[in-house]
Amino acid sequence: MAAVWAAAFPVVSSLGPHRVWGASACVGYLCAAVAVLSRRSLGRAVSVWIAGIGAVLVPLVVLVLTGGAQSEVGVVERAGLLTVRQGTPYLADPQAVVEVTPYLPGMALFGLPGAVVADGWEPLRYLGDARLWCAAAFLGCLWAAGRVLGGRGTGRLVGAALIASPVVALPLAVSGVDLPLTGLLCLALALAARHRPVAAGLALALACSLKWTAWPALAVVAALLAHRAGLGAALRGTGVAVAGTVLAVLPSALLAPGPLVEQVFAFPTGRGEWETPAASPLPGRLLADLGPFGWYAAMTLLAAGGVAVAVSLWVRPPAGLVPAADRLAVGLCTAFLLAPAGRFGYLALPVLLSVWARLAEAPSRVAPARSRVVATGSAARPVLVGGDR
């Protein structure tokens, strides 16, 4: 199935980076399928690594070396350069849609390496590609979340399979800007599930300073903390998250309040001077295309969806990692479907949250423990071994 999905990109996509990824990933997935059909004990592990090489490593290296990327990679790199030069990632008077920065100031961090090596040795400039740092942040967050959860889950092989899957491999190779946000949300949920409100708040603050689409996670993490650790923990975690976000956004809000509002909030919702390229035919976009009435209808439905999710958190707060991830995924799906502008690719974020949570909470595959009877002299007594201890 993954190979068929990848094979469609060279045929139907008009984006060069997507066609490169599709061609490489299709070969990788087909070779992985052949490997997994092997009867050898290492067939499954080999297939995962083959898929990762074909769907992640090869297209990423090719695209980085050739400069092929979605436009948002250049936007992030320019945001880092502007932050170094003027203290804010927003141009006061953008002349084209590619000069608009629709992200909060934290996203510029992934463009800072590019700003540092911009005038350096030519081979060194490849290290300034924002995708590399977005991928590093994402993988680091997943590793940290696994450590927080105590090493639970089905192991490294399943984690590698998740990274090699199309839902991660495609954005990692061609763009990557949503991956740090996803990783930080996973980490925040893991920390909240383990009763660590301050650390969860810090992870949320980082996520919320990247894109405002992370803000619904505040309510979900607060509900999870309140259920698992009490109201005080929920207030501490939320307070740290809000304070951290404000500190990260405040400098740009003071230096360039107009450009920040125009580019971060008006532009993505279809109310800015430039038309957003996020124009997939989702319900909210179709409504907005009907005119002002349709736009207000889409925003009303979006607000109603947000209220419904908030009420569900109050009435039935999530009791663990999986319910919390699912509730956040539902909220994000509602937002992406009903927003006046959006892309089908945005839906990968909630899908990844739900899948990751289930893998992270899955019990490790170990042999079932059984009771054994050990003879001691003339008497015999039961001794529990394995997981029954």
Short mmCIF file of N, CA, C and O in Angstrom, two decimals, residues 193-305:
data_model
loop_
_atom_site.label_atom_id
_atom_site.label_comp_id
_atom_site.label_asym_id
_atom_site.label_seq_id
_atom_site.Cartn_x
_atom_site.Cartn_y
_atom_site.Cartn_z
N ALA A 193 1.34 12.69 31.09
CA ALA A 193 0.88 11.36 31.50
C ALA A 193 1.72 10.80 32.64
O ALA A 193 1.26 9.91 33.37
N ARG A 194 2.93 11.32 32.81
CA ARG A 194 3.80 10.86 33.89
C ARG A 194 3.86 11.88 35.03
O ARG A 194 4.83 11.91 35.80
N HIS A 195 2.88 12.75 35.13
CA HIS A 195 2.72 13.69 36.25
C HIS A 195 3.89 14.66 36.37
O HIS A 195 4.37 14.92 37.48
N ARG A 196 4.35 15.20 35.27
CA ARG A 196 5.46 16.17 35.29
C ARG A 196 4.97 17.47 34.67
O ARG A 196 5.24 17.77 33.50
N PRO A 197 4.22 18.26 35.43
CA PRO A 197 3.54 19.44 34.87
C PRO A 197 4.48 20.53 34.37
O PRO A 197 4.23 21.14 33.33
N VAL A 198 5.56 20.81 35.10
CA VAL A 198 6.45 21.90 34.70
C VAL A 198 7.16 21.54 33.39
O VAL A 198 7.24 22.36 32.46
N ALA A 199 7.68 20.32 33.31
CA ALA A 199 8.35 19.90 32.08
C ALA A 199 7.36 19.86 30.91
O ALA A 199 7.70 20.24 29.78
N ALA A 200 6.13 19.40 31.17
CA ALA A 200 5.11 19.40 30.11
C ALA A 200 4.80 20.81 29.66
O ALA A 200 4.62 21.07 28.46
N GLY A 201 4.76 21.74 30.62
CA GLY A 201 4.52 23.14 30.27
C GLY A 201 5.63 23.72 29.42
O GLY A 201 5.38 24.49 28.48
N LEU A 202 6.87 23.36 29.71
CA LEU A 202 8.00 23.85 28.92
C LEU A 202 7.93 23.32 27.49
O LEU A 202 8.18 24.05 26.53
N ALA A 203 7.62 22.03 27.34
CA ALA A 203 7.49 21.46 26.00
C ALA A 203 6.35 22.13 25.24
O ALA A 203 6.46 22.42 24.04
N LEU A 204 5.25 22.40 25.95
CA LEU A 204 4.13 23.08 25.31
C LEU A 204 4.49 24.51 24.91
O LEU A 204 4.08 24.99 23.84
N ALA A 205 5.25 25.18 25.75
CA ALA A 205 5.66 26.55 25.42
C ALA A 205 6.48 26.58 24.14
O ALA A 205 6.29 27.46 23.28
N LEU A 206 7.38 25.62 23.98
CA LEU A 206 8.17 25.55 22.75
C LEU A 206 7.26 25.29 21.55
O LEU A 206 7.42 25.91 20.50
N ALA A 207 6.31 24.36 21.70
CA ALA A 207 5.41 24.05 20.60
C ALA A 207 4.54 25.24 20.24
O ALA A 207 4.35 25.57 19.06
N CYS A 208 4.01 25.91 21.25
CA CYS A 208 3.10 27.03 21.02
C CYS A 208 3.82 28.27 20.48
O CYS A 208 3.16 29.19 19.99
N SER A 209 5.14 28.31 20.58
CA SER A 209 5.88 29.43 20.01
C SER A 209 6.28 29.17 18.56
O SER A 209 6.87 30.04 17.92
N LEU A 210 5.95 27.97 18.04
CA LEU A 210 6.23 27.64 16.65
C LEU A 210 5.05 27.99 15.74
O LEU A 210 5.21 28.68 14.74
N LYS A 211 3.88 27.47 16.10
CA LYS A 211 2.67 27.70 15.31
C LYS A 211 1.48 27.77 16.27
O LYS A 211 1.42 27.01 17.24
N TRP A 212 0.53 28.64 15.96
CA TRP A 212 -0.62 28.74 16.86
C TRP A 212 -1.55 27.55 16.75
O TRP A 212 -2.45 27.38 17.58
N THR A 213 -1.34 26.66 15.77
CA THR A 213 -2.13 25.44 15.71
C THR A 213 -1.83 24.51 16.88
O THR A 213 -2.57 23.55 17.11
N ALA A 214 -0.74 24.78 17.62
CA ALA A 214 -0.44 23.98 18.80
C ALA A 214 -1.24 24.41 20.02
O ALA A 214 -1.28 23.68 21.02
N TRP A 215 -1.88 25.56 19.97
CA TRP A 215 -2.54 26.08 21.15
C TRP A 215 -3.66 25.19 21.70
O TRP A 215 -3.87 25.16 22.92
N PRO A 216 -4.42 24.45 20.87
CA PRO A 216 -5.43 23.55 21.46
C PRO A 216 -4.84 22.52 22.41
O PRO A 216 -5.55 22.01 23.29
N ALA A 217 -3.55 22.22 22.26
CA ALA A 217 -2.92 21.25 23.16
C ALA A 217 -2.89 21.74 24.60
O ALA A 217 -2.80 20.93 25.53
N LEU A 218 -2.94 23.04 24.81
CA LEU A 218 -2.96 23.57 26.17
C LEU A 218 -4.13 23.00 26.96
O LEU A 218 -3.98 22.56 28.11
N ALA A 219 -5.30 23.01 26.35
CA ALA A 219 -6.50 22.52 27.03
C ALA A 219 -6.42 21.01 27.27
O ALA A 219 -6.80 20.51 28.34
N VAL A 220 -5.92 20.27 26.28
CA VAL A 220 -5.85 18.81 26.42
C VAL A 220 -4.85 18.42 27.50
O VAL A 220 -5.14 17.57 28.36
N VAL A 221 -3.67 19.03 27.50
CA VAL A 221 -2.66 18.70 28.52
C VAL A 221 -3.14 19.12 29.90
O VAL A 221 -2.92 18.40 30.89
N ALA A 222 -3.81 20.26 29.98
CA ALA A 222 -4.34 20.70 31.28
C ALA A 222 -5.37 19.70 31.81
O ALA A 222 -5.37 19.36 33.01
N ALA A 223 -6.24 19.22 30.94
CA ALA A 223 -7.25 18.24 31.37
C ALA A 223 -6.60 16.94 31.81
O ALA A 223 -7.01 16.32 32.80
N LEU A 224 -5.57 16.50 31.08
CA LEU A 224 -4.87 15.27 31.44
C LEU A 224 -4.17 15.42 32.78
O LEU A 224 -4.23 14.53 33.64
N LEU A 225 -3.50 16.56 32.99
CA LEU A 225 -2.82 16.79 34.26
C LEU A 225 -3.82 16.86 35.42
O LEU A 225 -3.57 16.34 36.51
N ALA A 226 -4.93 17.54 35.20
CA ALA A 226 -5.93 17.66 36.25
C ALA A 226 -6.47 16.30 36.65
O ALA A 226 -6.70 16.03 37.84
N HIS A 227 -6.67 15.44 35.68
CA HIS A 227 -7.22 14.11 35.97
C HIS A 227 -6.19 13.23 36.65
O HIS A 227 -6.51 12.47 37.56
N ARG A 228 -4.93 13.32 36.21
CA ARG A 228 -3.90 12.42 36.71
C ARG A 228 -3.19 12.94 37.95
O ARG A 228 -2.78 12.14 38.81
N ALA A 229 -3.01 14.26 38.06
CA ALA A 229 -2.19 14.81 39.15
C ALA A 229 -2.87 15.90 39.94
O ALA A 229 -2.27 16.44 40.88
N GLY A 230 -4.08 16.28 39.58
CA GLY A 230 -4.80 17.28 40.36
C GLY A 230 -4.82 18.65 39.70
O GLY A 230 -4.05 18.94 38.78
N LEU A 231 -5.70 19.50 40.20
CA LEU A 231 -5.89 20.83 39.64
C LEU A 231 -4.63 21.69 39.76
O LEU A 231 -4.30 22.46 38.86
N GLY A 232 -3.91 21.56 40.88
CA GLY A 232 -2.70 22.35 41.07
C GLY A 232 -1.66 22.06 39.99
O GLY A 232 -1.01 22.97 39.47
N ALA A 233 -1.49 20.78 39.65
CA ALA A 233 -0.54 20.41 38.61
C ALA A 233 -0.97 20.98 37.26
O ALA A 233 -0.14 21.45 36.48
N ALA A 234 -2.28 20.93 36.99
CA ALA A 234 -2.78 21.48 35.74
C ALA A 234 -2.51 22.97 35.64
O ALA A 234 -2.11 23.49 34.58
N LEU A 235 -2.71 23.69 36.75
CA LEU A 235 -2.46 25.13 36.74
C LEU A 235 -0.98 25.44 36.58
O LEU A 235 -0.60 26.39 35.87
N ARG A 236 -0.11 24.65 37.20
CA ARG A 236 1.33 24.88 37.06
C ARG A 236 1.77 24.64 35.61
O ARG A 236 2.51 25.44 35.03
N GLY A 237 1.33 23.54 35.05
CA GLY A 237 1.71 23.23 33.69
C GLY A 237 1.21 24.27 32.70
O GLY A 237 1.96 24.73 31.82
N THR A 238 -0.04 24.69 32.84
CA THR A 238 -0.61 25.69 31.95
C THR A 238 0.08 27.04 32.13
O THR A 238 0.35 27.74 31.15
N GLY A 239 0.36 27.39 33.40
CA GLY A 239 1.03 28.66 33.65
C GLY A 239 2.41 28.72 33.02
O GLY A 239 2.79 29.74 32.42
N VAL A 240 3.18 27.63 33.13
CA VAL A 240 4.51 27.59 32.51
C VAL A 240 4.39 27.69 30.99
O VAL A 240 5.16 28.40 30.35
N ALA A 241 3.42 26.98 30.41
CA ALA A 241 3.25 27.00 28.96
C ALA A 241 2.88 28.39 28.45
O ALA A 241 3.45 28.88 27.47
N VAL A 242 1.93 29.03 29.12
CA VAL A 242 1.50 30.36 28.69
C VAL A 242 2.62 31.38 28.86
O VAL A 242 2.90 32.20 27.98
N ALA A 243 3.28 31.33 30.03
CA ALA A 243 4.37 32.28 30.28
C ALA A 243 5.51 32.10 29.30
O ALA A 243 6.07 33.08 28.76
N GLY A 244 5.87 30.86 29.02
CA GLY A 244 6.94 30.59 28.07
C GLY A 244 6.60 31.06 26.66
O GLY A 244 7.44 31.62 25.95
N THR A 245 5.35 30.85 26.25
CA THR A 245 4.92 31.29 24.92
C THR A 245 4.96 32.80 24.82
O THR A 245 5.41 33.37 23.81
N VAL A 246 4.48 33.47 25.85
CA VAL A 246 4.48 34.94 25.85
C VAL A 246 5.90 35.48 25.76
O VAL A 246 6.19 36.41 24.99
N LEU A 247 6.82 34.89 26.52
CA LEU A 247 8.21 35.35 26.49
C LEU A 247 8.84 35.15 25.11
O LEU A 247 9.65 35.97 24.66
N ALA A 248 8.46 34.06 24.43
CA ALA A 248 9.03 33.79 23.11
C ALA A 248 8.46 34.71 22.04
O ALA A 248 9.18 35.10 21.11
N VAL A 249 7.20 35.08 22.18
CA VAL A 249 6.53 35.88 21.15
C VAL A 249 6.66 37.38 21.41
O VAL A 249 6.62 38.19 20.48
N LEU A 250 6.85 37.76 22.67
CA LEU A 250 6.80 39.17 23.04
C LEU A 250 7.79 40.06 22.28
O LEU A 250 7.40 41.15 21.84
N PRO A 251 9.06 39.66 22.10
CA PRO A 251 9.97 40.56 21.37
C PRO A 251 9.47 40.92 19.98
O PRO A 251 9.50 42.10 19.59
N SER A 252 9.00 39.94 19.23
CA SER A 252 8.47 40.23 17.89
C SER A 252 7.18 41.02 17.96
O SER A 252 6.91 41.87 17.10
N ALA A 253 6.37 40.76 18.99
CA ALA A 253 5.13 41.51 19.15
C ALA A 253 5.39 42.99 19.42
O ALA A 253 4.61 43.85 19.02
N LEU A 254 6.50 43.28 20.09
CA LEU A 254 6.85 44.67 20.37
C LEU A 254 7.54 45.33 19.18
O LEU A 254 7.31 46.50 18.89
N LEU A 255 8.38 44.56 18.49
CA LEU A 255 9.14 45.12 17.37
C LEU A 255 8.32 45.25 16.10
O LEU A 255 8.50 46.18 15.32
N ALA A 256 7.43 44.28 15.86
CA ALA A 256 6.66 44.27 14.61
C ALA A 256 5.26 43.76 14.85
O ALA A 256 4.88 42.70 14.34
N PRO A 257 4.44 44.47 15.64
CA PRO A 257 3.09 43.97 15.95
C PRO A 257 2.20 43.83 14.72
O PRO A 257 1.48 42.83 14.58
N GLY A 258 2.25 44.81 13.81
CA GLY A 258 1.42 44.75 12.62
C GLY A 258 1.76 43.57 11.72
O GLY A 258 0.88 42.76 11.37
N PRO A 259 3.04 43.43 11.30
CA PRO A 259 3.40 42.27 10.47
C PRO A 259 3.12 40.93 11.14
O PRO A 259 2.73 39.97 10.47
N LEU A 260 3.30 40.84 12.46
CA LEU A 260 3.04 39.58 13.14
C LEU A 260 1.56 39.20 13.01
O LEU A 260 1.24 38.06 12.64
N VAL A 261 0.67 40.13 13.30
CA VAL A 261 -0.76 39.83 13.22
C VAL A 261 -1.17 39.53 11.79
O VAL A 261 -1.91 38.57 11.51
N GLU A 262 -0.67 40.32 10.85
CA GLU A 262 -1.04 40.15 9.46
C GLU A 262 -0.56 38.82 8.89
O GLU A 262 -1.30 38.12 8.20
N GLN A 263 0.68 38.46 9.20
CA GLN A 263 1.27 37.29 8.57
C GLN A 263 0.98 35.99 9.32
O GLN A 263 0.85 34.93 8.70
N VAL A 264 0.86 36.05 10.64
CA VAL A 264 0.69 34.84 11.43
C VAL A 264 -0.78 34.46 11.58
O VAL A 264 -1.12 33.27 11.63
N PHE A 265 -1.66 35.45 11.66
CA PHE A 265 -3.07 35.16 11.92
C PHE A 265 -3.97 35.46 10.73
O PHE A 265 -4.80 34.62 10.35
N ALA A 266 -3.83 36.62 10.10
CA ALA A 266 -4.71 36.97 8.99
C ALA A 266 -4.40 36.15 7.75
O ALA A 266 -5.31 35.62 7.09
N PHE A 267 -3.12 36.01 7.41
CA PHE A 267 -2.74 35.29 6.19
C PHE A 267 -3.20 33.84 6.19
O PHE A 267 -3.83 33.39 5.21
N PRO A 268 -2.94 33.03 7.23
CA PRO A 268 -3.35 31.62 7.18
C PRO A 268 -4.87 31.42 7.16
O PRO A 268 -5.35 30.36 6.74
N THR A 269 -5.63 32.40 7.63
CA THR A 269 -7.09 32.26 7.64
C THR A 269 -7.74 32.89 6.42
O THR A 269 -8.97 33.01 6.36
N GLY A 270 -6.94 33.26 5.44
CA GLY A 270 -7.48 33.78 4.20
C GLY A 270 -7.91 35.23 4.25
O GLY A 270 -8.64 35.69 3.37
N ARG A 271 -7.47 36.00 5.26
CA ARG A 271 -7.88 37.40 5.39
C ARG A 271 -6.71 38.36 5.20
O ARG A 271 -6.84 39.55 5.47
N GLY A 272 -5.58 37.86 4.76
CA GLY A 272 -4.42 38.72 4.56
C GLY A 272 -4.38 39.34 3.18
O GLY A 272 -5.22 39.06 2.31
N GLU A 273 -3.37 40.16 2.96
CA GLU A 273 -3.20 40.81 1.67
C GLU A 273 -2.87 39.80 0.58
O GLU A 273 -3.29 39.95 -0.57
N TRP A 274 -2.12 38.75 0.94
CA TRP A 274 -1.73 37.74 -0.02
C TRP A 274 -2.57 36.48 0.19
O TRP A 274 -2.88 36.12 1.31
N GLU A 275 -2.93 35.83 -0.90
CA GLU A 275 -3.71 34.61 -0.80
C GLU A 275 -2.82 33.45 -0.41
O GLU A 275 -1.77 33.22 -0.99
N THR A 276 -3.23 32.70 0.61
CA THR A 276 -2.44 31.58 1.08
C THR A 276 -2.45 30.45 0.05
O THR A 276 -3.49 30.15 -0.56
N PRO A 277 -1.29 29.78 -0.13
CA PRO A 277 -1.25 28.64 -1.05
C PRO A 277 -1.90 27.38 -0.46
O PRO A 277 -2.05 26.39 -1.17
N ALA A 278 -2.26 27.42 0.82
CA ALA A 278 -2.94 26.28 1.44
C ALA A 278 -4.40 26.30 1.01
O ALA A 278 -5.25 26.90 1.66
N ALA A 279 -4.68 25.64 -0.11
CA ALA A 279 -6.01 25.78 -0.71
C ALA A 279 -6.60 24.43 -1.10
O ALA A 279 -7.25 24.30 -2.15
N SER A 280 -6.37 23.40 -0.29
CA SER A 280 -7.00 22.11 -0.57
C SER A 280 -8.51 22.22 -0.40
O SER A 280 -8.99 22.98 0.45
N PRO A 281 -9.28 21.48 -1.19
CA PRO A 281 -10.75 21.60 -1.13
C PRO A 281 -11.37 20.94 0.09
O PRO A 281 -12.17 20.01 -0.01
N LEU A 282 -10.98 21.42 1.26
CA LEU A 282 -11.58 20.96 2.51
C LEU A 282 -12.85 21.76 2.80
O LEU A 282 -13.06 22.83 2.21
N PRO A 283 -13.71 21.30 3.70
CA PRO A 283 -15.00 21.98 3.91
C PRO A 283 -14.86 23.46 4.23
O PRO A 283 -15.61 24.29 3.70
N GLY A 284 -13.96 23.83 5.11
CA GLY A 284 -13.80 25.24 5.46
C GLY A 284 -13.39 26.09 4.28
O GLY A 284 -13.90 27.20 4.09
N ARG A 285 -12.48 25.58 3.46
CA ARG A 285 -12.05 26.31 2.27
C ARG A 285 -13.19 26.46 1.27
O ARG A 285 -13.38 27.54 0.67
N LEU A 286 -13.97 25.42 1.08
CA LEU A 286 -15.10 25.48 0.15
C LEU A 286 -16.13 26.51 0.61
O LEU A 286 -16.71 27.23 -0.20
N LEU A 287 -16.35 26.57 1.91
CA LEU A 287 -17.26 27.58 2.44
C LEU A 287 -16.71 28.99 2.24
O LEU A 287 -17.42 29.90 1.82
N ALA A 288 -15.42 29.17 2.53
CA ALA A 288 -14.80 30.49 2.40
C ALA A 288 -14.84 30.99 0.96
O ALA A 288 -14.92 32.20 0.72
N ASP A 289 -14.79 30.08 0.00
CA ASP A 289 -14.82 30.48 -1.41
C ASP A 289 -16.18 31.04 -1.83
O ASP A 289 -16.29 31.64 -2.90
N LEU A 290 -17.19 30.87 -0.98
CA LEU A 290 -18.53 31.41 -1.31
C LEU A 290 -18.64 32.90 -1.04
O LEU A 290 -19.65 33.52 -1.40
N GLY A 291 -17.62 33.49 -0.41
CA GLY A 291 -17.64 34.91 -0.13
C GLY A 291 -17.60 35.20 1.35
O GLY A 291 -17.37 34.29 2.17
N PRO A 292 -17.83 36.44 1.75
CA PRO A 292 -17.76 36.82 3.18
C PRO A 292 -18.68 35.98 4.05
O PRO A 292 -18.30 35.58 5.16
N PHE A 293 -19.90 35.73 3.58
CA PHE A 293 -20.83 34.93 4.39
C PHE A 293 -20.26 33.53 4.62
O PHE A 293 -20.33 32.99 5.73
N GLY A 294 -19.69 32.93 3.57
CA GLY A 294 -19.12 31.60 3.71
C GLY A 294 -17.94 31.60 4.66
O GLY A 294 -17.76 30.66 5.43
N TRP A 295 -17.12 32.67 4.61
CA TRP A 295 -15.97 32.74 5.52
C TRP A 295 -16.43 32.80 6.97
O TRP A 295 -15.90 32.09 7.82
N TYR A 296 -17.43 33.63 7.24
CA TYR A 296 -17.94 33.72 8.61
C TYR A 296 -18.61 32.41 9.04
O TYR A 296 -18.54 32.02 10.21
N ALA A 297 -19.24 31.74 8.10
CA ALA A 297 -19.85 30.44 8.42
C ALA A 297 -18.78 29.43 8.79
O ALA A 297 -18.94 28.66 9.76
N ALA A 298 -17.67 29.44 8.03
CA ALA A 298 -16.57 28.52 8.35
C ALA A 298 -15.98 28.82 9.72
O ALA A 298 -15.70 27.91 10.51
N MET A 299 -15.80 30.11 10.03
CA MET A 299 -15.24 30.48 11.32
C MET A 299 -16.20 30.13 12.45
O MET A 299 -15.77 29.73 13.54
N THR A 300 -17.49 30.27 12.21
CA THR A 300 -18.48 29.91 13.23
C THR A 300 -18.45 28.41 13.51
O THR A 300 -18.47 27.97 14.67
N LEU A 301 -18.40 27.61 12.44
CA LEU A 301 -18.31 26.16 12.63
C LEU A 301 -17.01 25.77 13.32
O LEU A 301 -16.98 24.87 14.16
N LEU A 302 -15.93 26.48 12.98
CA LEU A 302 -14.65 26.21 13.62
C LEU A 302 -14.72 26.50 15.11
O LEU A 302 -14.25 25.71 15.94
N ALA A 303 -15.32 27.62 15.48
CA ALA A 303 -15.47 27.96 16.89
C ALA A 303 -16.37 26.96 17.60
O ALA A 303 -16.08 26.55 18.75
N ALA A 304 -17.44 26.54 16.94
CA ALA A 304 -18.34 25.55 17.54
C ALA A 304 -17.63 24.23 17.77
O ALA A 304 -17.81 23.57 18.81
N GLY A 305 -16.79 23.83 16.81
CA GLY A 305 -16.01 22.60 16.99
C GLY A 305 -15.06 22.71 18.16
O GLY A 305 -14.90 21.77 18.94
#
